[in-house]
mmCIF file of C-alpha atoms in Angstrom:
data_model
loop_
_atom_site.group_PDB
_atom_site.id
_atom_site.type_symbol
_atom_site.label_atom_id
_atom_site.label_comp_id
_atom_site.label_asym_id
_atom_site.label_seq_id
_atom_site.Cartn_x
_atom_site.Cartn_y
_atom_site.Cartn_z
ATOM 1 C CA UNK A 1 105.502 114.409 118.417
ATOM 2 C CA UNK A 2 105.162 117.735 116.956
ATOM 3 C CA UNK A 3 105.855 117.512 113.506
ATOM 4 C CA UNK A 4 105.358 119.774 109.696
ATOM 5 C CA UNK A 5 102.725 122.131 112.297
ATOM 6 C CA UNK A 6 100.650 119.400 113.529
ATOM 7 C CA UNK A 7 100.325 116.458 116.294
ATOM 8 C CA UNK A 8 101.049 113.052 115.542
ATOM 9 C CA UNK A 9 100.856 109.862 117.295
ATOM 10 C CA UNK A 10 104.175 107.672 116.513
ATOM 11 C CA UNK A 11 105.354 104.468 117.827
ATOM 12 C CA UNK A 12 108.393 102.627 117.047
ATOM 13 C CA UNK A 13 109.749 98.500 117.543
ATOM 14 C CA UNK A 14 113.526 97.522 117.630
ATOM 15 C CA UNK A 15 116.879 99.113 117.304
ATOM 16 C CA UNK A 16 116.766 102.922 116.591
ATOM 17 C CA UNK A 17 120.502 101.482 115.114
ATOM 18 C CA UNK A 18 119.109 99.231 112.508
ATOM 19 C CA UNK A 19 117.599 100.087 109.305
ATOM 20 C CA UNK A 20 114.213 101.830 109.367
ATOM 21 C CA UNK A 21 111.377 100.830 107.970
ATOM 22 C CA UNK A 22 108.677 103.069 108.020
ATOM 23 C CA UNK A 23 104.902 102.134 107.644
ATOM 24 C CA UNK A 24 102.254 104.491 106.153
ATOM 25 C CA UNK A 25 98.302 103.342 105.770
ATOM 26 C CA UNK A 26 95.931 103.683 103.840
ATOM 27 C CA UNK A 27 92.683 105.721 103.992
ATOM 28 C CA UNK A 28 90.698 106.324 107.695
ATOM 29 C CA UNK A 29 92.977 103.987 108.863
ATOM 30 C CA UNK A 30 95.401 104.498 112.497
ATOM 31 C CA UNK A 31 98.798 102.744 112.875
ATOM 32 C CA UNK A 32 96.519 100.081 114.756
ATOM 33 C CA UNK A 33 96.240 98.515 111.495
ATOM 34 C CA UNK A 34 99.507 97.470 110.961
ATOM 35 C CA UNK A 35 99.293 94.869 113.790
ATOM 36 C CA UNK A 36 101.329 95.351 116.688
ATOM 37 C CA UNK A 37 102.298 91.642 116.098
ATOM 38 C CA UNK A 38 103.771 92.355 112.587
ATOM 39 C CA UNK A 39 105.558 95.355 113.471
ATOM 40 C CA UNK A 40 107.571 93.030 116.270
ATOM 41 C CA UNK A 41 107.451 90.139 113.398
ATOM 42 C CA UNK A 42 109.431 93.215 110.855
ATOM 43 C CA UNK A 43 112.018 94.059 113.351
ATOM 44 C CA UNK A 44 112.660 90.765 114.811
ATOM 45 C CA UNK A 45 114.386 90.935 111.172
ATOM 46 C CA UNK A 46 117.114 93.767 112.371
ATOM 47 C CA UNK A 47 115.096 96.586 111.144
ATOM 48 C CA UNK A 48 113.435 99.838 113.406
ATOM 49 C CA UNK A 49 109.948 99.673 112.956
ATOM 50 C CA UNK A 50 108.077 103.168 112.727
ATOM 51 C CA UNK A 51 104.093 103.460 112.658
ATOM 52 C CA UNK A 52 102.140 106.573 113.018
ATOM 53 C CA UNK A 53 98.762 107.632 112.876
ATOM 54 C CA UNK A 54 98.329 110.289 109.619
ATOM 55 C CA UNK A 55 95.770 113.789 110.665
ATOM 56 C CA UNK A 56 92.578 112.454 111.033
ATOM 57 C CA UNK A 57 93.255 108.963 112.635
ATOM 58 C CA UNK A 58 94.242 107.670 115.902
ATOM 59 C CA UNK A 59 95.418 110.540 118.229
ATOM 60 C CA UNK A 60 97.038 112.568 115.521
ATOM 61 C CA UNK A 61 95.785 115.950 115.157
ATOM 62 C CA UNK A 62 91.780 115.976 113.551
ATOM 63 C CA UNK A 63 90.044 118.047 111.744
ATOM 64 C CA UNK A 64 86.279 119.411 111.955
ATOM 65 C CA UNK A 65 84.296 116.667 109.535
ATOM 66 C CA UNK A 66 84.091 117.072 106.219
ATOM 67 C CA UNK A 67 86.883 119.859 106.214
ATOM 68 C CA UNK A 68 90.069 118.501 106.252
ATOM 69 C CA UNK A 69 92.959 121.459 106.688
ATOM 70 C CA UNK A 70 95.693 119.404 104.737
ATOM 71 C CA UNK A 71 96.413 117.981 100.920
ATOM 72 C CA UNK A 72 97.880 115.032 100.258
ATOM 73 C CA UNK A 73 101.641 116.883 99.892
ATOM 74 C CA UNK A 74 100.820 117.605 103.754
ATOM 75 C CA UNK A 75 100.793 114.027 104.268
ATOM 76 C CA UNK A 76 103.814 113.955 102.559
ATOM 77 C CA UNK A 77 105.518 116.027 104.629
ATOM 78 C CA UNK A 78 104.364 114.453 108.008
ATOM 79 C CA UNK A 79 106.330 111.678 106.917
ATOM 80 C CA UNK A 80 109.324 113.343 106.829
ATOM 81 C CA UNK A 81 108.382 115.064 109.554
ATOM 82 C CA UNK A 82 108.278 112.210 111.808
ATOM 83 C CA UNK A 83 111.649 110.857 110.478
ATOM 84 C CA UNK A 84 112.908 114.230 111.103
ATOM 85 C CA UNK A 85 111.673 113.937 114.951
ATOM 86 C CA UNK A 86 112.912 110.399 115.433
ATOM 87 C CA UNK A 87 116.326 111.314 113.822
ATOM 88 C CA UNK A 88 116.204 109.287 110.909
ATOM 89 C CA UNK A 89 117.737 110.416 107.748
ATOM 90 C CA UNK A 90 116.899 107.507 105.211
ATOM 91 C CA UNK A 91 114.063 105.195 105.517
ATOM 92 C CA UNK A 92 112.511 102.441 103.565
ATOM 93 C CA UNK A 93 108.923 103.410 103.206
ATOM 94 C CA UNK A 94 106.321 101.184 102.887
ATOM 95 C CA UNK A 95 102.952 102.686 101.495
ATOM 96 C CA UNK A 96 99.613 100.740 101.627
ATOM 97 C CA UNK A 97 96.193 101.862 99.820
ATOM 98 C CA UNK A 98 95.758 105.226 99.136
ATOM 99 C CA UNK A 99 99.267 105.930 101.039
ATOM 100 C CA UNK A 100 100.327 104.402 98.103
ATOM 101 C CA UNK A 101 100.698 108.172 97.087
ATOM 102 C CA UNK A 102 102.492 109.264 99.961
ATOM 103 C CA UNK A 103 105.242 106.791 99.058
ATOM 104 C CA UNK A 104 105.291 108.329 95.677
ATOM 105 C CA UNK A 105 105.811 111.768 97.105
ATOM 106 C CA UNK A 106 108.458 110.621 99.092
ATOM 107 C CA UNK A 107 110.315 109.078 96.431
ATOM 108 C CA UNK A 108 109.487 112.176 93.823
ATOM 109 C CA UNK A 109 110.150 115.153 95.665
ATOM 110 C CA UNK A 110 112.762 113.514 99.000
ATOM 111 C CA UNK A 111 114.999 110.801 97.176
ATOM 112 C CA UNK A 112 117.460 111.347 99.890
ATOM 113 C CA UNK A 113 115.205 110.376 102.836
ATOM 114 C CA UNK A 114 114.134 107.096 100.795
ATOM 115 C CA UNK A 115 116.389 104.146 101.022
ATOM 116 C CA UNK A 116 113.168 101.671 99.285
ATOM 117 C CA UNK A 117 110.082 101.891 98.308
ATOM 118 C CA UNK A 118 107.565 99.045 99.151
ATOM 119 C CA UNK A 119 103.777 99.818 97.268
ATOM 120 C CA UNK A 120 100.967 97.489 99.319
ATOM 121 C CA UNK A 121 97.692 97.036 97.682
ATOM 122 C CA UNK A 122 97.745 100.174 95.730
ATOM 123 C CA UNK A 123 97.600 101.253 91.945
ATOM 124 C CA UNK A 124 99.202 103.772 89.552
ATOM 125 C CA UNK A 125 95.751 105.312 89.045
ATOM 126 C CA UNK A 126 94.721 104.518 85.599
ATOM 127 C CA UNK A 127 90.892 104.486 85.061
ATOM 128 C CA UNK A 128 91.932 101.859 82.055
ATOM 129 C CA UNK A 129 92.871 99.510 84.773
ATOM 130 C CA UNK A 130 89.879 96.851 86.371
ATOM 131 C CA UNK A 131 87.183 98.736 88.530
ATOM 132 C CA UNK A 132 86.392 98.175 92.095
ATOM 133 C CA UNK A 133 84.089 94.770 91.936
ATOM 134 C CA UNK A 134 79.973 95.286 92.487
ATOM 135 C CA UNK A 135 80.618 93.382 95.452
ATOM 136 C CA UNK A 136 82.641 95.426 97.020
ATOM 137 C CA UNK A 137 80.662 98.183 96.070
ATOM 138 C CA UNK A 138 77.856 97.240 97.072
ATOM 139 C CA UNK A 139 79.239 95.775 100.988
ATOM 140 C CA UNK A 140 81.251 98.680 102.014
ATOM 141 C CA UNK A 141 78.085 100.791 101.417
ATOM 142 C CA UNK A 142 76.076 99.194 104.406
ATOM 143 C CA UNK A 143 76.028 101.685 107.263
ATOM 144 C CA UNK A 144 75.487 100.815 110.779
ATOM 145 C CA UNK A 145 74.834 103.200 113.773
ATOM 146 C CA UNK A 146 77.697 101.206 115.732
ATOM 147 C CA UNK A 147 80.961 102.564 114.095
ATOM 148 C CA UNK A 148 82.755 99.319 115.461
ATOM 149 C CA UNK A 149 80.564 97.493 113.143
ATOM 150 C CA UNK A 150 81.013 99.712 110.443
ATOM 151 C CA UNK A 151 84.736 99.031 110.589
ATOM 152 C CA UNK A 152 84.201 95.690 110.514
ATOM 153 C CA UNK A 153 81.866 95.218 106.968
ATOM 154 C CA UNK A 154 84.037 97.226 105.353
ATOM 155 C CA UNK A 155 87.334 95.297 106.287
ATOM 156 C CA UNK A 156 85.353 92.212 105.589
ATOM 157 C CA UNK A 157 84.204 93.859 102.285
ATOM 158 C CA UNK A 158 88.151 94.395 101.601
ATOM 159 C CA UNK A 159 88.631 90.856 102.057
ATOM 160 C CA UNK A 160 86.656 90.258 99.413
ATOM 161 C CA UNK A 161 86.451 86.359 98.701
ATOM 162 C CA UNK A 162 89.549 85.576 100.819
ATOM 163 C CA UNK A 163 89.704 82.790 103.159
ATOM 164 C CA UNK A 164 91.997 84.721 105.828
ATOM 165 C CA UNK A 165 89.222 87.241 106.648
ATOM 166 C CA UNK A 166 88.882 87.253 110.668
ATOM 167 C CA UNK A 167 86.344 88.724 112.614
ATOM 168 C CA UNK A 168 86.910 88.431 115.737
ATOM 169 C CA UNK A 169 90.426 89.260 115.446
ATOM 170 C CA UNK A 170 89.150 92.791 113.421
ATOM 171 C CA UNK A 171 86.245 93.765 115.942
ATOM 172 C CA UNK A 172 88.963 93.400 118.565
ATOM 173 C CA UNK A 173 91.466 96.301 116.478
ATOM 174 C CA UNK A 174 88.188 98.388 115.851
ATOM 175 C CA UNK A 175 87.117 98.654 119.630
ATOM 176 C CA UNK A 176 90.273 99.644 120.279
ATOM 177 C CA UNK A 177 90.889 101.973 117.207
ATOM 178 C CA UNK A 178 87.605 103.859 118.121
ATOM 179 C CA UNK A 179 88.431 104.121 121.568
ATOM 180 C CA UNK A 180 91.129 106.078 120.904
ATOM 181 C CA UNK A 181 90.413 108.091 117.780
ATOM 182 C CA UNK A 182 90.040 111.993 118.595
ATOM 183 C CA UNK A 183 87.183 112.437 115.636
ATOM 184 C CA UNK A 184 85.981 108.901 114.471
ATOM 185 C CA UNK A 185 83.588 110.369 112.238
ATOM 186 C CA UNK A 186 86.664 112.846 111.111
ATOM 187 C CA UNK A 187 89.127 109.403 110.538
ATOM 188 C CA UNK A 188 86.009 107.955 108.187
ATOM 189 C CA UNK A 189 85.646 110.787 106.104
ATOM 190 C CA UNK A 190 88.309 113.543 105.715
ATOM 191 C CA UNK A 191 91.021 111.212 103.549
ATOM 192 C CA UNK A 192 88.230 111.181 100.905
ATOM 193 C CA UNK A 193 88.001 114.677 100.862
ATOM 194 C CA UNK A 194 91.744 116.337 100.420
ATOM 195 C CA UNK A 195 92.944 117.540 97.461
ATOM 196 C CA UNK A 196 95.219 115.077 95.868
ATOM 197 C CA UNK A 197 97.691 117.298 94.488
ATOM 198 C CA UNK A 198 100.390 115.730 92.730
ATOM 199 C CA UNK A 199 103.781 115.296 93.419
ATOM 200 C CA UNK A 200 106.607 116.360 91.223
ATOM 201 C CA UNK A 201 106.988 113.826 89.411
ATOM 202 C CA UNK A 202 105.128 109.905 88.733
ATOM 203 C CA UNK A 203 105.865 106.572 89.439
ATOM 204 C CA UNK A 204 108.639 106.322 86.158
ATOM 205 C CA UNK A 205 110.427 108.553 88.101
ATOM 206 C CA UNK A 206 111.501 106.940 90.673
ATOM 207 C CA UNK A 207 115.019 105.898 91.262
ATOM 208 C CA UNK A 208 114.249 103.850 94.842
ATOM 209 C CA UNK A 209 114.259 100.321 94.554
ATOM 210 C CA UNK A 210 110.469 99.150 94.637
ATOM 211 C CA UNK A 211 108.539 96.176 95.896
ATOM 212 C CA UNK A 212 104.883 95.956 94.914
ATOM 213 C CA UNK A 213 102.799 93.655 97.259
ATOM 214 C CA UNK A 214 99.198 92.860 95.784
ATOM 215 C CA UNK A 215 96.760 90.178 97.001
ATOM 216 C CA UNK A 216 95.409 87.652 94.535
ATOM 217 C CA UNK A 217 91.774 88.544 94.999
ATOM 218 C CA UNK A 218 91.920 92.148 96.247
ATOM 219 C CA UNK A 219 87.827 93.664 94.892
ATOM 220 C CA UNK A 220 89.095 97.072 95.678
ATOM 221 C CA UNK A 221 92.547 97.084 92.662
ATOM 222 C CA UNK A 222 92.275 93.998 91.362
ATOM 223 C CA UNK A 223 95.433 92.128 90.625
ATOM 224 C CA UNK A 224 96.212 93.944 87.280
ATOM 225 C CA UNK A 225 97.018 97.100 89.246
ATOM 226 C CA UNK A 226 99.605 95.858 91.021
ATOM 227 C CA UNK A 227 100.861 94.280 87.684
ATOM 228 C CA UNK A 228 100.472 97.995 86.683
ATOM 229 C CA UNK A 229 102.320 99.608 88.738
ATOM 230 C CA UNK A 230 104.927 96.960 88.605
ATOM 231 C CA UNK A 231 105.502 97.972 85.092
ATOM 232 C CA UNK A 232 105.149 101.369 85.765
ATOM 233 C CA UNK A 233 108.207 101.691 88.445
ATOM 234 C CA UNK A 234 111.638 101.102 86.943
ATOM 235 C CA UNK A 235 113.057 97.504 88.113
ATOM 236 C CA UNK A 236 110.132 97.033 90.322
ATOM 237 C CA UNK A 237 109.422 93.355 91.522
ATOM 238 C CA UNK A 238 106.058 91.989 91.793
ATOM 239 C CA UNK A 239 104.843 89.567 95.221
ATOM 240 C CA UNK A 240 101.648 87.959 94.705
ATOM 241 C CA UNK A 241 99.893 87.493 98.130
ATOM 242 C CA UNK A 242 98.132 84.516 97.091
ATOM 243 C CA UNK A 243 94.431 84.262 98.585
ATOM 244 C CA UNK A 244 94.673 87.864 100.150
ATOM 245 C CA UNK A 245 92.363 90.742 99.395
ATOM 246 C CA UNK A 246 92.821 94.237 100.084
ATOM 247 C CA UNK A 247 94.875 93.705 103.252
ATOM 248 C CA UNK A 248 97.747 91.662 104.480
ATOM 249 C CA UNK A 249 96.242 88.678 106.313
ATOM 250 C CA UNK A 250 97.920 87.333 109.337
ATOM 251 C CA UNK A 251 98.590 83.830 108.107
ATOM 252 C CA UNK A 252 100.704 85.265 104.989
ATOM 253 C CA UNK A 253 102.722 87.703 107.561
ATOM 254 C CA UNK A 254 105.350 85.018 107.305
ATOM 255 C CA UNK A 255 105.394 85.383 103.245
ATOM 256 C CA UNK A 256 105.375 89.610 103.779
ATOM 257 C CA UNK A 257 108.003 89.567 106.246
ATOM 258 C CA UNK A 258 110.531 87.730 104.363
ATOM 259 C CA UNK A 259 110.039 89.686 101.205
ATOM 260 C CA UNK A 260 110.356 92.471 103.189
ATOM 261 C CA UNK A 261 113.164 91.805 104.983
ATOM 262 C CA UNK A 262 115.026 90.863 101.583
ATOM 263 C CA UNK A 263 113.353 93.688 99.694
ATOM 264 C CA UNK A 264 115.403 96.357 102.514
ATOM 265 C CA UNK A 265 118.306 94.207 103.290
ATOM 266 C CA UNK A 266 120.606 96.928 101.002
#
């Protein structure tokens, strides 16, 4: 759809009728990555499932490398911008990684297009907070010629020391999510490079009711940023994805889904 100037790729599971959820990732990352299989999973719950691909991933609109044409309030108003195209007037947003901020936008500067706010595997920001772990640091600098591959150690460098990590299953989503990226080398780069302007407001100011998802053993925030930003949101709840990492591993998609489903039952 055309939406806020630009192309992007949307795709939506259930009843337009039913509540809508809407899922934003994180950085260099399509709407592939919120499995196909877990968007069904959300609205076999009674809820319309919307996933897009932000500029720069997927077959949303790309930019040249190294210069993306957009801020991080841009990204902002995509979002709207797609509820806008898809007729939806209140959604409950559910922000993962660096869309983490997105979700904050939403909820700062368009309370009346917000209906819940759901944080995955993000942080408030702090630099007091935990840093990334060495290992981390040091996996998801490996390069590879093969981007496929390069997808793949740095998902597996998300996982960190959890058990759930799955190969095969992720060098399955990253043929496919290279296939059909406009500018791979645009979808791995650009994110890092916008300015992050701020929204109007932080995370104290929000008035949505919040859900903070955080895996046990995520090396990029470790735990005590989601504990963080649990404090940091008024009446936010905490859900500790036991033995996850930076991601939301398919055998604790049960576990998500319910809280979910709970979490935007209002």
């Amino acid at each position: 759809m055309r939406a806020n100037g630009v192309e992007l790729c949307v795709q939506t599971f259930g009843d337009p009728s039913d509540p809508a959820v809407l899922l934003i990732h994180g950085a260099c990352a399509s709407m592939l990555w919120w499995e196909e299989e877990l968007c069904v999973a959300i609205a076999s719950r009674g809820r319309f499932v919307i996933r897009y691909d932000n500029r720069d991933t997927g077959l949303s609109t790309a930019y040249p490398p190294g210069q993306p044409g957009y801020a991080l309030s841009d990204l902002v108003s995509d979002a709207v911008g797609v509820l806008d195209g898809l007729g939806v007037a209140r959604a409950h947003v559910v922000g993962r990684s660096m869309s983490g901020a997105i979700a904050l936008g939403l909820g700062v500067d368009h309370p009346d297009r917000v209906a819940s706010l759901t944080f995955v595997c993000t942080t408030t920001g702090d630099p007091a907070l935990p840093p990334m772990s060495p290992e981390f640091l040091e996996a998801s600098s490996v390069r590879s010629p093969s981007e496929v591959e390069n997808i793949v150690a740095v998902l597996r460098a998300y996982a960190g020391a959890s058990p759930y990590f799955d190969e095969d299953a992720v060098r399955r989503l990253a043929v496919e999510d290279v296939a059909r990226t406009v500018n791979v080398e645009s979808a791995m780069t650009n994110h890092f490079l916008m300015e992050f302007d701020a929204p109007g407001g932080g995370f104290g100011d929000l008035t949505a009711p919040a859900l903070v998802v955080h895996g046990s053993l995520d090396p990029v925030y470790p735990l005590a940023h989601g504990e963080a930003l649990r404090d940091a949101v008024p009446g936010a709840s905490l859900l500790v994805l036991e033995g996850a990492g930076h991601d939301v591993p398919r055998p604790l998609w049960p576990v998500f889904v319910d809280a979910l489903a709970r979490h935007t039952a209002a």
